[in-house]
Every structure is written in C-alpha cells, then in structure tokens.
Short mmCIF file of C-alpha atoms (C1' of nucleotides) in Angstrom, two decimals:
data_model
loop_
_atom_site.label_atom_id
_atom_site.label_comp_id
_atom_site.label_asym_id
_atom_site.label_seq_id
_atom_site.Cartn_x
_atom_site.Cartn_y
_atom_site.Cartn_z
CA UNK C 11 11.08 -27.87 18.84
CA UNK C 12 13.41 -26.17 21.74
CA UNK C 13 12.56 -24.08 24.18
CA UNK C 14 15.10 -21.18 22.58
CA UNK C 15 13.86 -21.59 18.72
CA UNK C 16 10.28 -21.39 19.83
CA UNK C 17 11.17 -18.09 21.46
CA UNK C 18 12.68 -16.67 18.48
CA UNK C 19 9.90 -18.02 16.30
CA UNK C 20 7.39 -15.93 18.37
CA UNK C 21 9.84 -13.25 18.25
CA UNK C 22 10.33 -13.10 14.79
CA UNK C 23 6.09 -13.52 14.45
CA UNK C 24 5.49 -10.47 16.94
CA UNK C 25 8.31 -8.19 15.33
CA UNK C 26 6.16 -9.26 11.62
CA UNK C 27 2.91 -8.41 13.35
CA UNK C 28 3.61 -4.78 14.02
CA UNK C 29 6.00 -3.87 10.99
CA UNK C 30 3.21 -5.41 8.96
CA UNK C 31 0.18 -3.55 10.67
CA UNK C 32 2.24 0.09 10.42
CA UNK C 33 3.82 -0.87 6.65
CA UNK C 34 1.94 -3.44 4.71
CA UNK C 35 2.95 -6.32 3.43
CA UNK C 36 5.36 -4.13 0.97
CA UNK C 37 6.54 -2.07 3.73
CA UNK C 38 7.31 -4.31 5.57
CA UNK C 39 11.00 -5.33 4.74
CA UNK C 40 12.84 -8.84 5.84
CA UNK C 41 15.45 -6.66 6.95
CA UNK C 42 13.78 -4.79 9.48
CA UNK C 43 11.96 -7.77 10.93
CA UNK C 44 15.70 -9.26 11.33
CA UNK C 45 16.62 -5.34 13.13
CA UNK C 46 13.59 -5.73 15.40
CA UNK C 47 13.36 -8.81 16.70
CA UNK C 48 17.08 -9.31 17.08
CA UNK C 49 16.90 -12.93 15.11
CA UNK C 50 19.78 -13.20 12.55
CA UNK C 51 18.60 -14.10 9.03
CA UNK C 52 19.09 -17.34 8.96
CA UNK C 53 16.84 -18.28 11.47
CA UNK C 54 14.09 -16.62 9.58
CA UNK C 55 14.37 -18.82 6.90
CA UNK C 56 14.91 -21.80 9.47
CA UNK C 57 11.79 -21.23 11.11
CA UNK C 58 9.71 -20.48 7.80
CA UNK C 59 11.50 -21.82 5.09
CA UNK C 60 9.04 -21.16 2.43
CA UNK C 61 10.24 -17.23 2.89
CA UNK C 62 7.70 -13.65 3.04
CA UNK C 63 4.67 -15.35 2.37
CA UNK C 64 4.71 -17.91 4.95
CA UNK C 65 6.07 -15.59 7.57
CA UNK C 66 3.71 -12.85 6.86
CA UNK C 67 0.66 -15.79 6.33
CA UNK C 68 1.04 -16.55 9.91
CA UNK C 69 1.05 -13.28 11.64
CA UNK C 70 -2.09 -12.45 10.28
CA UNK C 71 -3.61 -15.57 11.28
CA UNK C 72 -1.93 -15.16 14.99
CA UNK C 73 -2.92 -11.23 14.89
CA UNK C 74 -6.40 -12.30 14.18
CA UNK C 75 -6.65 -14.99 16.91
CA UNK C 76 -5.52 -12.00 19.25
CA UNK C 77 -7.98 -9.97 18.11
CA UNK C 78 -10.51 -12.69 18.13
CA UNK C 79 -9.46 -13.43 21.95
CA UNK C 80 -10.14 -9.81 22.43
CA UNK C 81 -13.25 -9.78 21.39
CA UNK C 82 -14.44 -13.22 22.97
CA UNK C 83 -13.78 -11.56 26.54
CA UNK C 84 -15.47 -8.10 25.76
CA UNK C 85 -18.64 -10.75 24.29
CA UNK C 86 -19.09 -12.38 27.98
CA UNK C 87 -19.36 -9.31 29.60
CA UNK C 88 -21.64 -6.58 27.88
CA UNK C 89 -24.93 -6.25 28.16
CA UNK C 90 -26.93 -4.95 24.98
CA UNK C 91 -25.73 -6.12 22.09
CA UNK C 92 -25.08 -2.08 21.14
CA UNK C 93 -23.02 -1.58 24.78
CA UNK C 94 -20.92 -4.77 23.41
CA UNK C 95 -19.90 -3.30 19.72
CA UNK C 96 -19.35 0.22 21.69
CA UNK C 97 -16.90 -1.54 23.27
CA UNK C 98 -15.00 -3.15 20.72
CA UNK C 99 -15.11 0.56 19.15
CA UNK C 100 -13.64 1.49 22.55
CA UNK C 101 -11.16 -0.97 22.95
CA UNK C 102 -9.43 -0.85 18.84
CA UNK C 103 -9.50 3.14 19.57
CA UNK C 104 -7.26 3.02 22.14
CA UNK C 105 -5.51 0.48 20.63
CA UNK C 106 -5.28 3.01 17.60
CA UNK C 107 -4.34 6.08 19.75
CA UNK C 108 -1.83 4.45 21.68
CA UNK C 109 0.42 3.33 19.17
CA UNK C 110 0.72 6.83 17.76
CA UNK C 111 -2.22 6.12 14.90
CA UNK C 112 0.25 2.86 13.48
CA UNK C 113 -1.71 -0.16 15.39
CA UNK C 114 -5.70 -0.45 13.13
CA UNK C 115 -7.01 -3.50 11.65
CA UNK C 116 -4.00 -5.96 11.64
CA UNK C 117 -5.37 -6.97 8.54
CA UNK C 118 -6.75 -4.62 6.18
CA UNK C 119 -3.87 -3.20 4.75
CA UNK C 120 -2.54 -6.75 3.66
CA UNK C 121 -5.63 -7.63 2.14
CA UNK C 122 -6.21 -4.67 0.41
CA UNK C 123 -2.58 -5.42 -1.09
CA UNK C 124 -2.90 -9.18 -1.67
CA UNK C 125 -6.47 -9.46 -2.90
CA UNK C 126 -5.15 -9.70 -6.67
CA UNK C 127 -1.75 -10.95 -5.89
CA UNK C 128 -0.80 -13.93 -3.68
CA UNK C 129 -3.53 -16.24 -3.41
CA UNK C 130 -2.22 -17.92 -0.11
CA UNK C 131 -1.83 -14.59 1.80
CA UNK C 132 -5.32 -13.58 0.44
CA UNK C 133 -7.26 -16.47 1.64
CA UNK C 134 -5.60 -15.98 5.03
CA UNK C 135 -7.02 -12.63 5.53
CA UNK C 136 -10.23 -13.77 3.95
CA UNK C 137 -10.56 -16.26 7.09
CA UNK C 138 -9.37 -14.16 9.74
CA UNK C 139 -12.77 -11.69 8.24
CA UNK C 140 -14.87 -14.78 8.04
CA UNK C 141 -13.96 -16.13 11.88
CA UNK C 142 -14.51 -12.50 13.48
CA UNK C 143 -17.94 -12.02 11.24
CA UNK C 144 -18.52 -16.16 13.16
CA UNK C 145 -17.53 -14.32 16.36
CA UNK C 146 -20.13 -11.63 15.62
CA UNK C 147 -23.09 -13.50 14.46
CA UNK C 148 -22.92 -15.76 17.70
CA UNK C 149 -22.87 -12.77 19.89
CA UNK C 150 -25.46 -11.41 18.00
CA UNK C 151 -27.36 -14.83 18.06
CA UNK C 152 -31.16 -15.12 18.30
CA UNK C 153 -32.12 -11.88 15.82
CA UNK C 154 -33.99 -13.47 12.72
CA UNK C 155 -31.17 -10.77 10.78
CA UNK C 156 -28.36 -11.78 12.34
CA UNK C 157 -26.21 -12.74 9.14
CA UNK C 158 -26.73 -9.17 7.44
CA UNK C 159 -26.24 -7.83 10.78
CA UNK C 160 -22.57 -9.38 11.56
CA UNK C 161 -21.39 -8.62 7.97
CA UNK C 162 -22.97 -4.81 8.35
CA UNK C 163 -21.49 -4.26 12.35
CA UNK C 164 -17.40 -5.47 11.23
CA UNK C 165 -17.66 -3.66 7.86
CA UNK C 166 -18.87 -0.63 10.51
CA UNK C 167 -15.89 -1.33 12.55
CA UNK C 168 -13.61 -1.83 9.73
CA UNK C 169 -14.74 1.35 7.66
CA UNK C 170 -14.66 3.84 10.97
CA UNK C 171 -10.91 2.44 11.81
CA UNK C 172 -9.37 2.94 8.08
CA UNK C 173 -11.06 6.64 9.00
CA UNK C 174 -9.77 7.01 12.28
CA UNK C 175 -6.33 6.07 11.03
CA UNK C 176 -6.51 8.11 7.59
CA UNK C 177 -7.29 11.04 9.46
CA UNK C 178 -5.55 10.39 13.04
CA UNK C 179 -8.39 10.69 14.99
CA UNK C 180 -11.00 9.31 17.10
CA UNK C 181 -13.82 10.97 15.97
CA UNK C 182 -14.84 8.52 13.38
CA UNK C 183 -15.24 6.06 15.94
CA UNK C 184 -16.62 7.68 17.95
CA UNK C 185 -19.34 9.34 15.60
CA UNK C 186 -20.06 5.73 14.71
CA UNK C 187 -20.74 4.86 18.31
CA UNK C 188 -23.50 7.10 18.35
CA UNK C 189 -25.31 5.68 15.56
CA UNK C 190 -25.30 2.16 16.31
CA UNK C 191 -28.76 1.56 18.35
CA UNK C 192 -30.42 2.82 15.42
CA UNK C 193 -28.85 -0.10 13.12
CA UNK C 194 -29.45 -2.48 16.16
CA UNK C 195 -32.55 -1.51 17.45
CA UNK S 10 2.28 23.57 -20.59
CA UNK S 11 2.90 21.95 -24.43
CA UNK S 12 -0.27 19.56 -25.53
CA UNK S 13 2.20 16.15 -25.83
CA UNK S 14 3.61 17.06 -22.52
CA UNK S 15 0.43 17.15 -20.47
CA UNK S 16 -1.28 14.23 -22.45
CA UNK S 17 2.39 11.96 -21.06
CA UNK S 18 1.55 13.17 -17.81
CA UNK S 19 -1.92 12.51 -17.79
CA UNK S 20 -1.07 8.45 -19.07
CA UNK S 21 1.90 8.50 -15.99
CA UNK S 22 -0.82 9.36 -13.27
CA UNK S 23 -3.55 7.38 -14.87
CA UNK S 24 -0.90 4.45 -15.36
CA UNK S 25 0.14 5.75 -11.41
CA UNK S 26 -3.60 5.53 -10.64
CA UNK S 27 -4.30 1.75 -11.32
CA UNK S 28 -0.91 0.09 -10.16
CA UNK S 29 -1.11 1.75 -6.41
CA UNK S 30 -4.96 0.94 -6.64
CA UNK S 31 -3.87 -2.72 -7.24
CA UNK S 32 -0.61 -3.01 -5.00
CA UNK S 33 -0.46 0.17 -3.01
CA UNK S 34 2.26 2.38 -2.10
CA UNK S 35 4.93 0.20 -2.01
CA UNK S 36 3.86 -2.42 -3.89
CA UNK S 37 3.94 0.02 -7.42
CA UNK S 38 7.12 0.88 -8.31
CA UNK S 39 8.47 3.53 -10.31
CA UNK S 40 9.52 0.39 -13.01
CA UNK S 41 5.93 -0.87 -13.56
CA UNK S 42 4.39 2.51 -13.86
CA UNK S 43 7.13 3.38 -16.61
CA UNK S 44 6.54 0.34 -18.13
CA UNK S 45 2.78 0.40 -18.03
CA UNK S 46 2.35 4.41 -19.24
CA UNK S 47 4.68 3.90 -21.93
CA UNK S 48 6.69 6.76 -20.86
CA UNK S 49 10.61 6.68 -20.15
CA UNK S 50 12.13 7.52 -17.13
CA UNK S 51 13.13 11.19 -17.45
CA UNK S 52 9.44 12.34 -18.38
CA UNK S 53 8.41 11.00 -15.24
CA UNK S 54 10.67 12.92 -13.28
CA UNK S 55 10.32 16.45 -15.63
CA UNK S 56 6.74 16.08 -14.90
CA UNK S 57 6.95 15.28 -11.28
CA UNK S 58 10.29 16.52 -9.77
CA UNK S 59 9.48 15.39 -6.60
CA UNK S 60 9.32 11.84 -7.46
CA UNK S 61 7.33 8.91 -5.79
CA UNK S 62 5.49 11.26 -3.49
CA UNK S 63 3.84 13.70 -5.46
CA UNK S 64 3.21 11.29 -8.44
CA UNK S 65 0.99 9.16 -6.00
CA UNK S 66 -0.20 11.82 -4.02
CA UNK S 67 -1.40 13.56 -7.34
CA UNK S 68 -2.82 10.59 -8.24
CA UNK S 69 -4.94 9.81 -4.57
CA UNK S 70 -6.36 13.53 -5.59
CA UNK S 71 -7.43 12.50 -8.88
CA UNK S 72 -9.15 9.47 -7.73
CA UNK S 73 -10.87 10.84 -5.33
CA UNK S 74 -12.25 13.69 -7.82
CA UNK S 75 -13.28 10.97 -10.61
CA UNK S 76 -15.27 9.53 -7.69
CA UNK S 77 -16.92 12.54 -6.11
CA UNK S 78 -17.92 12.84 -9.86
CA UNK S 79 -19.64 9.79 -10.01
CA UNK S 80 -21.09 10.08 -6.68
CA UNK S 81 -22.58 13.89 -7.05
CA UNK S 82 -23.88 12.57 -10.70
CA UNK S 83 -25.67 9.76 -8.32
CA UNK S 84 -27.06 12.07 -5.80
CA UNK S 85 -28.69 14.41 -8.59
CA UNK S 86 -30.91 11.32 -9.06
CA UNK S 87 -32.00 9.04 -6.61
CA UNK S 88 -35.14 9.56 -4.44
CA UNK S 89 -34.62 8.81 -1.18
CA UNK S 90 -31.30 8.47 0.80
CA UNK S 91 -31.46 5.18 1.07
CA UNK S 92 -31.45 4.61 -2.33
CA UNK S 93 -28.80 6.79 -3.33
CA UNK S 94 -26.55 4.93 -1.21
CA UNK S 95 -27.80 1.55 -2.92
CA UNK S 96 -26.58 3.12 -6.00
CA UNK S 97 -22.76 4.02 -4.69
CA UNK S 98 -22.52 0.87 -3.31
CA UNK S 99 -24.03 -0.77 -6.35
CA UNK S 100 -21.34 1.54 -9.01
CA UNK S 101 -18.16 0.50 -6.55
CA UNK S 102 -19.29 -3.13 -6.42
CA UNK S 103 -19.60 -2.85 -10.34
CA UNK S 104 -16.10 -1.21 -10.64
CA UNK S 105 -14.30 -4.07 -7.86
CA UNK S 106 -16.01 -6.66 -9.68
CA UNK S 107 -15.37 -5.75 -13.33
CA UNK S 108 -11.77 -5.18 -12.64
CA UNK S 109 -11.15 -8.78 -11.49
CA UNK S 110 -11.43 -7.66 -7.99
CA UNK S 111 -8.46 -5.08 -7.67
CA UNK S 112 -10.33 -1.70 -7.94
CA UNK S 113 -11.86 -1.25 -4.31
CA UNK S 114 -11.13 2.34 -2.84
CA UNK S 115 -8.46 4.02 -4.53
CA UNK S 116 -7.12 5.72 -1.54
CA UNK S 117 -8.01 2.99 1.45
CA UNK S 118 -4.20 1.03 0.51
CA UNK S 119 -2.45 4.50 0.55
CA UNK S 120 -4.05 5.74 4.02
CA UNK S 121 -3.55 2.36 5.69
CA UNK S 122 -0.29 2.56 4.51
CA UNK S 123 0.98 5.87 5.39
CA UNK S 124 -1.18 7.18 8.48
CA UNK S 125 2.59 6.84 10.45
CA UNK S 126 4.64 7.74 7.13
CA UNK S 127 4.84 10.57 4.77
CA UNK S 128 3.07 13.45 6.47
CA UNK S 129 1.87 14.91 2.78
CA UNK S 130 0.29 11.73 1.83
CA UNK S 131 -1.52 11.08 4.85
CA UNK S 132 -2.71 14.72 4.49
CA UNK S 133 -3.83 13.52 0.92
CA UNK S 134 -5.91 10.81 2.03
CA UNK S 135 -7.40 12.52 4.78
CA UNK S 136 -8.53 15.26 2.64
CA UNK S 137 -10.03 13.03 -0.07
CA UNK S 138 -12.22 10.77 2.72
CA UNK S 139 -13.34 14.68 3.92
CA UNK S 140 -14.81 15.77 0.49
CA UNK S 141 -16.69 12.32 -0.12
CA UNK S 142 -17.74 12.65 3.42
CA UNK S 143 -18.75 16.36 2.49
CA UNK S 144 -20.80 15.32 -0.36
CA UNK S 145 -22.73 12.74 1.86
CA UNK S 146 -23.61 15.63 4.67
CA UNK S 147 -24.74 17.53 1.11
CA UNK S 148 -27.04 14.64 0.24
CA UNK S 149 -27.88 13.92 3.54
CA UNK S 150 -29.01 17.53 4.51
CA UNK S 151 -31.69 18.36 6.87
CA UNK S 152 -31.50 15.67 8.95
CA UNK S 153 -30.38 16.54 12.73
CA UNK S 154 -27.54 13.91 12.37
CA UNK S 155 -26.63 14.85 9.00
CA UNK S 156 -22.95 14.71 10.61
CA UNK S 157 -22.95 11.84 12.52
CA UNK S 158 -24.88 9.94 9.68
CA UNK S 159 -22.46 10.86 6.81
CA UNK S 160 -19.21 9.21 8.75
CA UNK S 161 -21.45 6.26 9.60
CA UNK S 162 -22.24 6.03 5.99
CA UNK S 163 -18.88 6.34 4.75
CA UNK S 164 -17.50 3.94 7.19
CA UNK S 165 -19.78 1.26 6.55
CA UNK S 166 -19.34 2.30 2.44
CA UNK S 167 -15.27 1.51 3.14
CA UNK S 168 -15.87 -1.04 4.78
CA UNK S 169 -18.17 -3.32 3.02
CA UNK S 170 -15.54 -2.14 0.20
CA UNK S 171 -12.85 -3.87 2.25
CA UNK S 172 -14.42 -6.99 3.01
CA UNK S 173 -16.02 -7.51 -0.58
CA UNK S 174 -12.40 -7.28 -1.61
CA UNK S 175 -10.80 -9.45 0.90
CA UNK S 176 -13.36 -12.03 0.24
CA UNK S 177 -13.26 -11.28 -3.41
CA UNK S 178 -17.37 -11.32 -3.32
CA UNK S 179 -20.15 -8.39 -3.72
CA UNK S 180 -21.73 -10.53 -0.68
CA UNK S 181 -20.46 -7.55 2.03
CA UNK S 182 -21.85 -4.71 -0.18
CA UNK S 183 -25.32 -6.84 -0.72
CA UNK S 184 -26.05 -7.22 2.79
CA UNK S 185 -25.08 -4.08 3.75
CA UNK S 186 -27.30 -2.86 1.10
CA UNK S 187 -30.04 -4.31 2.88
CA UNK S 188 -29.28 -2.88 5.90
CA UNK S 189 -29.37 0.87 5.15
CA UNK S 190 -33.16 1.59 5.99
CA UNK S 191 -32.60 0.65 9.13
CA UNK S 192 -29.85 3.07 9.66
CA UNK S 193 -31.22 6.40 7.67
CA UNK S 194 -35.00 5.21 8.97
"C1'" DA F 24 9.84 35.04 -43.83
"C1'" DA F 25 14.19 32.81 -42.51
"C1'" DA F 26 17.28 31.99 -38.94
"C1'" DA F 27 18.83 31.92 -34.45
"C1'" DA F 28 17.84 31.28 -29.58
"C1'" DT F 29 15.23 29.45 -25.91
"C1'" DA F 30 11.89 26.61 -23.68
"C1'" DT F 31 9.78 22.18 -23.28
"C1'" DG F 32 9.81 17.44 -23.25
"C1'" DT F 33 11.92 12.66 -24.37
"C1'" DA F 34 15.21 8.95 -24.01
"C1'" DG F 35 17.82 5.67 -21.50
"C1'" DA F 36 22.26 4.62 -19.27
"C1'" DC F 37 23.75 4.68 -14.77
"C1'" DC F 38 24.20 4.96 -9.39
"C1'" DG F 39 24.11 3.33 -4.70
"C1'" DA F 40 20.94 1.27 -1.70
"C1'" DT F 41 17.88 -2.22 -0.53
"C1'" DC F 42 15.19 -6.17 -1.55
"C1'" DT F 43 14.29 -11.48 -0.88
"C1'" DA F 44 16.56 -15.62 -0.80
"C1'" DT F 45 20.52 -19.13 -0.58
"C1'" DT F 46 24.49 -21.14 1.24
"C1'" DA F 47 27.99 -23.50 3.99
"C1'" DA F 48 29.78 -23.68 8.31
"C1'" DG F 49 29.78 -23.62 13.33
"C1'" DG F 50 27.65 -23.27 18.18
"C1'" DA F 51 24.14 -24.72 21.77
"C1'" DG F 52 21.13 -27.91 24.02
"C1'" DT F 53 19.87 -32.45 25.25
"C1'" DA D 26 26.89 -37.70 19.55
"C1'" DC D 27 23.34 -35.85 17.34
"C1'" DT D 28 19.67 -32.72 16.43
"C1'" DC D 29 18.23 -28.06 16.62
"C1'" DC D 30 19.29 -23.63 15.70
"C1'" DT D 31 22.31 -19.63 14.70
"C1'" DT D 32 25.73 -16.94 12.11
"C1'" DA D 33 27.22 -14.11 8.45
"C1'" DA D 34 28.82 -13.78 3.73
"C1'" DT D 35 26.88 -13.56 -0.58
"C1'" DA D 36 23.89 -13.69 -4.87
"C1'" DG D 37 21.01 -11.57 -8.14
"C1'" DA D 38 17.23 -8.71 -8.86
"C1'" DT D 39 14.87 -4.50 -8.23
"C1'" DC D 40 14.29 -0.19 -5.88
"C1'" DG D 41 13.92 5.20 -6.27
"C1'" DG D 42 16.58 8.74 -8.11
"C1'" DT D 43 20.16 11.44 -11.00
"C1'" DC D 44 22.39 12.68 -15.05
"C1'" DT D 45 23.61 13.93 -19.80
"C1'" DA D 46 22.43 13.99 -24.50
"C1'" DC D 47 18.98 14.59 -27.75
"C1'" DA D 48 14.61 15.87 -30.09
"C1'" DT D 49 10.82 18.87 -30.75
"C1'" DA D 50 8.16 23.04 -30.15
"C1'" DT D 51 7.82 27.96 -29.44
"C1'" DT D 52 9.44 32.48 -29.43
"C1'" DT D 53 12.77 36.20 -30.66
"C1'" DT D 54 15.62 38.41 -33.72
"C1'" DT D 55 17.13 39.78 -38.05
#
DNA sequence: AAAAATATGTAGACCGATCTATTAAGGAGT
DNA sequence: ACTCCTTAATAGATCGGTCTACATATTTTT
C-alpha cells in the first residue's frame, strides 16, 4: 500500500470515528464521511470494499485501541488503584466537555444499535468491552475480587458517561468519583 | 379525543416504543413503525403533527414512566437497599434477556444519540434519567450520600445494562449484583 | 326524531432529498 | 509499463413529510 492511500485510509477512519461517536452508526451517513475527510467516494469503497460495516467495524476497533492506549499510560502512573480510575473519570470528562458534550464512549452508542442487528459490528464492540475490562483486571491485579471488580469499575465508567452526556454535564462523573473508595476499599 | 383515535395512537407510540428501543433514533423509521402499528401514514401525522420528534420523544417519556412504575412497585418491597437494587437489576436483565437481547434502556440509544442534536430530545432524556434518579434518592433516603449514592447507582445500573447488551450476556448485571454491598455498606 | 353540519380520524398516493452501493474510466506514483 | 488509487456519474431503495379524498363519529338544527 502507498504512502498517499494509507493517508486517506486513516483519513477516511478518523472522519468515521467522530461522525460515528456524535451520530451512531445510523447517523452517521457515507456522505458526510466523504464531506469530512475530503476522500471522494470511490476511494471509500477502494479502501473497504465490503461497504458501512467494514468501515464502521474498524473505527471502533481503532477508537478502542486509542482509548486502550489511553488508559495503559494513566495505569503506569497512579498510585491507588481509586487515584487511577479517578483519573480515567478525569481524563473521558474532559474529553466529553471539550468536544461540546459529542466525544463519550466511542462505542456505546454503536453497540446499543447493533446488539440485535449486524452480528460482525456487534462482536466488534463486544471485544473492544472485553480488552478494556483485560486492561482493568490487570491494573487491578492481586485483589482475590478482581473479575467482579473490572466488570463493576467500566460499567461505573460507562453508566456515569451515558449520564454526563444525556444531561451535558460533569456532575455525574464527578459524583461517581466520590464514591469509588468505598467500592474499592 | 374519540376512543378509536387514542387506542391508534397508543399502538403508534407503543409500536414507536420497541423499534427505537431496538435500532434507535435513526435506525426506526417512520416506514417500520407504520408498518409494525398497523396504522397508515396520515394517522401518524394527525396524531403527532410534529412528526419524528415528538413521536419518539413521547415515546422516551412513556418508557421511562412504565419503568419508574416497575421500579417504585420494587422499592415498596424489598428490605434493604441492597436488595432492592438486586431486584431492578434482576427485572431489566429479565426484560434484555427475554426480548432476545434488544430491550436494554429504552432511552440510553436516544441520549447517546442526540446529546449534540435535537435540543427537545436531549431535554427528554435528561429528564427521564432525573426521575429514575429521583426515585433512587427516595429509596435511598436518610443516608448522608443519598445524592451522591443514587447517580452512582444509576450509573453502574446503565452501565451493567450496556455491557450485558453489548456482550449479549446477564454476566455484567450478575457481577455487579455482587458488588452492591460493598458500595451501599 | 330526522337531517344537516361539523369535528375527528383513516387511507394511501406522492414529493424531493438522501441513503448505500456500483460502475467505468482516467490520473499518480514507482 | 504497471499497479495503486482517485474521480464522478449513476442506480435503486428508502427516508421524513405533505397532500387530498374519504369514512366515521358527534353535535346542531329543524
């Protein structure tokens, strides 16, 4: 693959990623992914030839990996294992606020829509939860709980962001903050 | 209002009810919700002028009543707080499960989808999350962080509601059934 | 009570816009 | 020269929404 067509691949991808994340995966029109990243329609359909699916299959799986990377960093770093998910509250609020309430899970909308529709797209959201719930549990590594515990802390995250973004606002997140040494202690 | 004319408009928003449930805002159209209540075209628009809009929105408001229902019949009941919440999360893993994994939370799709879109939708959504989060404070009352404690729990509710979805397993609402004393202890 | 008049609701054809996807041809890079 | 990629016209389906004609209740008038 050229230098120029992997360029416009990635364009196309990023362009998916956000329309996806503010619109859903029904929102989120072939036409405006041509408008926004500037990549004529045929070249959509050169790069993934198998159409909507494939194109919107592989921005979630590239929006997770970001997120994962994300979250990898902010792992290294904290200290208590409370200070650490604080952060990650920290960090997708800003994320949130920044883009003007659009930019939540990059996920949760598609899966909500796909879970009894396109099998493909559903499974790819499914493992995007399943490899951040991996990233969780190691962080969270050594407590004799630590299963229930990673599914309980991203369903936490998860549940306080759909707030945050239903009602434009960071006091869901931050509410939640305040709450967590009890379910870690 | 004529008896025939509000029993159409109560099959449009119940017909309106399930398809958005299952496929969101965009993904129900107008087409599927005529075909599936039975009821032409013109009804649809004599009983809501305003078209796509307020026949969802209506419909977000009558979800979220049917399930404050259910959830203040729930709280009448159980013993501790703890329990109570077992129960909710044991009635909406009953209801995803039942319905072939397509019934999660009726309004989560809607507010994903239009936190940065219609204005009176978004307001919708909000406004449902604030009455179930209400009647948790109600339940919870007494405690010091009755406030704090009734977001948490309503995050982690739509949450574990999201990922038993995605995954298309009651595994997320099991384990974060188990890990509710710790939080309300 | 019968008839006329007025609401109330149903029915579906139709409109322009937009949707995803296909196609055949030509330009750019190596 | 040959592959990689772009370009734009187009197809066919579906979208939300409007419109007119009709049927059925309900009320008013005689």
């Amino acid at each position: 693959m050229g230098k120029k067509g992997t360029e416009t691949r990635v364009r196309i991808l990023e362009a998916t990623q956000e329309l996806v994340e503010t619109a859903g995966y029904a929102g989120a029109g072939l036409n405006q992914v041509i408008a926004a990243s500037g990549a004529p329609r045929g070249s959509l359909y050169f790069h993934f030839p198998d159409g909507k699916d494939q194109l919107i299959g592989e921005s979630i799986r590239r929006a997770g990996q970001a997120i994962d990377a994300a979250v990898e960093e902010l792992a290294a770093s904290g200290a208590s294992a409370a200070e650490f998910v604080e952060g990650v509250l920290r960090l997708l609020g800003d994320r949130l606020e920044e883009s003007g309430w659009r930019k939540g899970c990059p996920v949760a909308t598609v899966a909500l829509e796909m879970a009894a529709a396109s099998e493909p797209l559903q499974q790819a959201c499914s493992d995007v939860y399943a490899s951040w719930e991996a990233a969780l549990r190691r962080r969270l590594g050594g407590r004799p709980d630590a299963d229930d515990l990673a599914v309980t802390i991203l369903a936490l995250i998860e549940g306080a962001l759909l707030l945050a973004k239903a009602h434009r606002s960071r006091e869901p997140l931050d509410r939640v903050s305040g709450r967590l040494a009890a379910l870690l202690s």
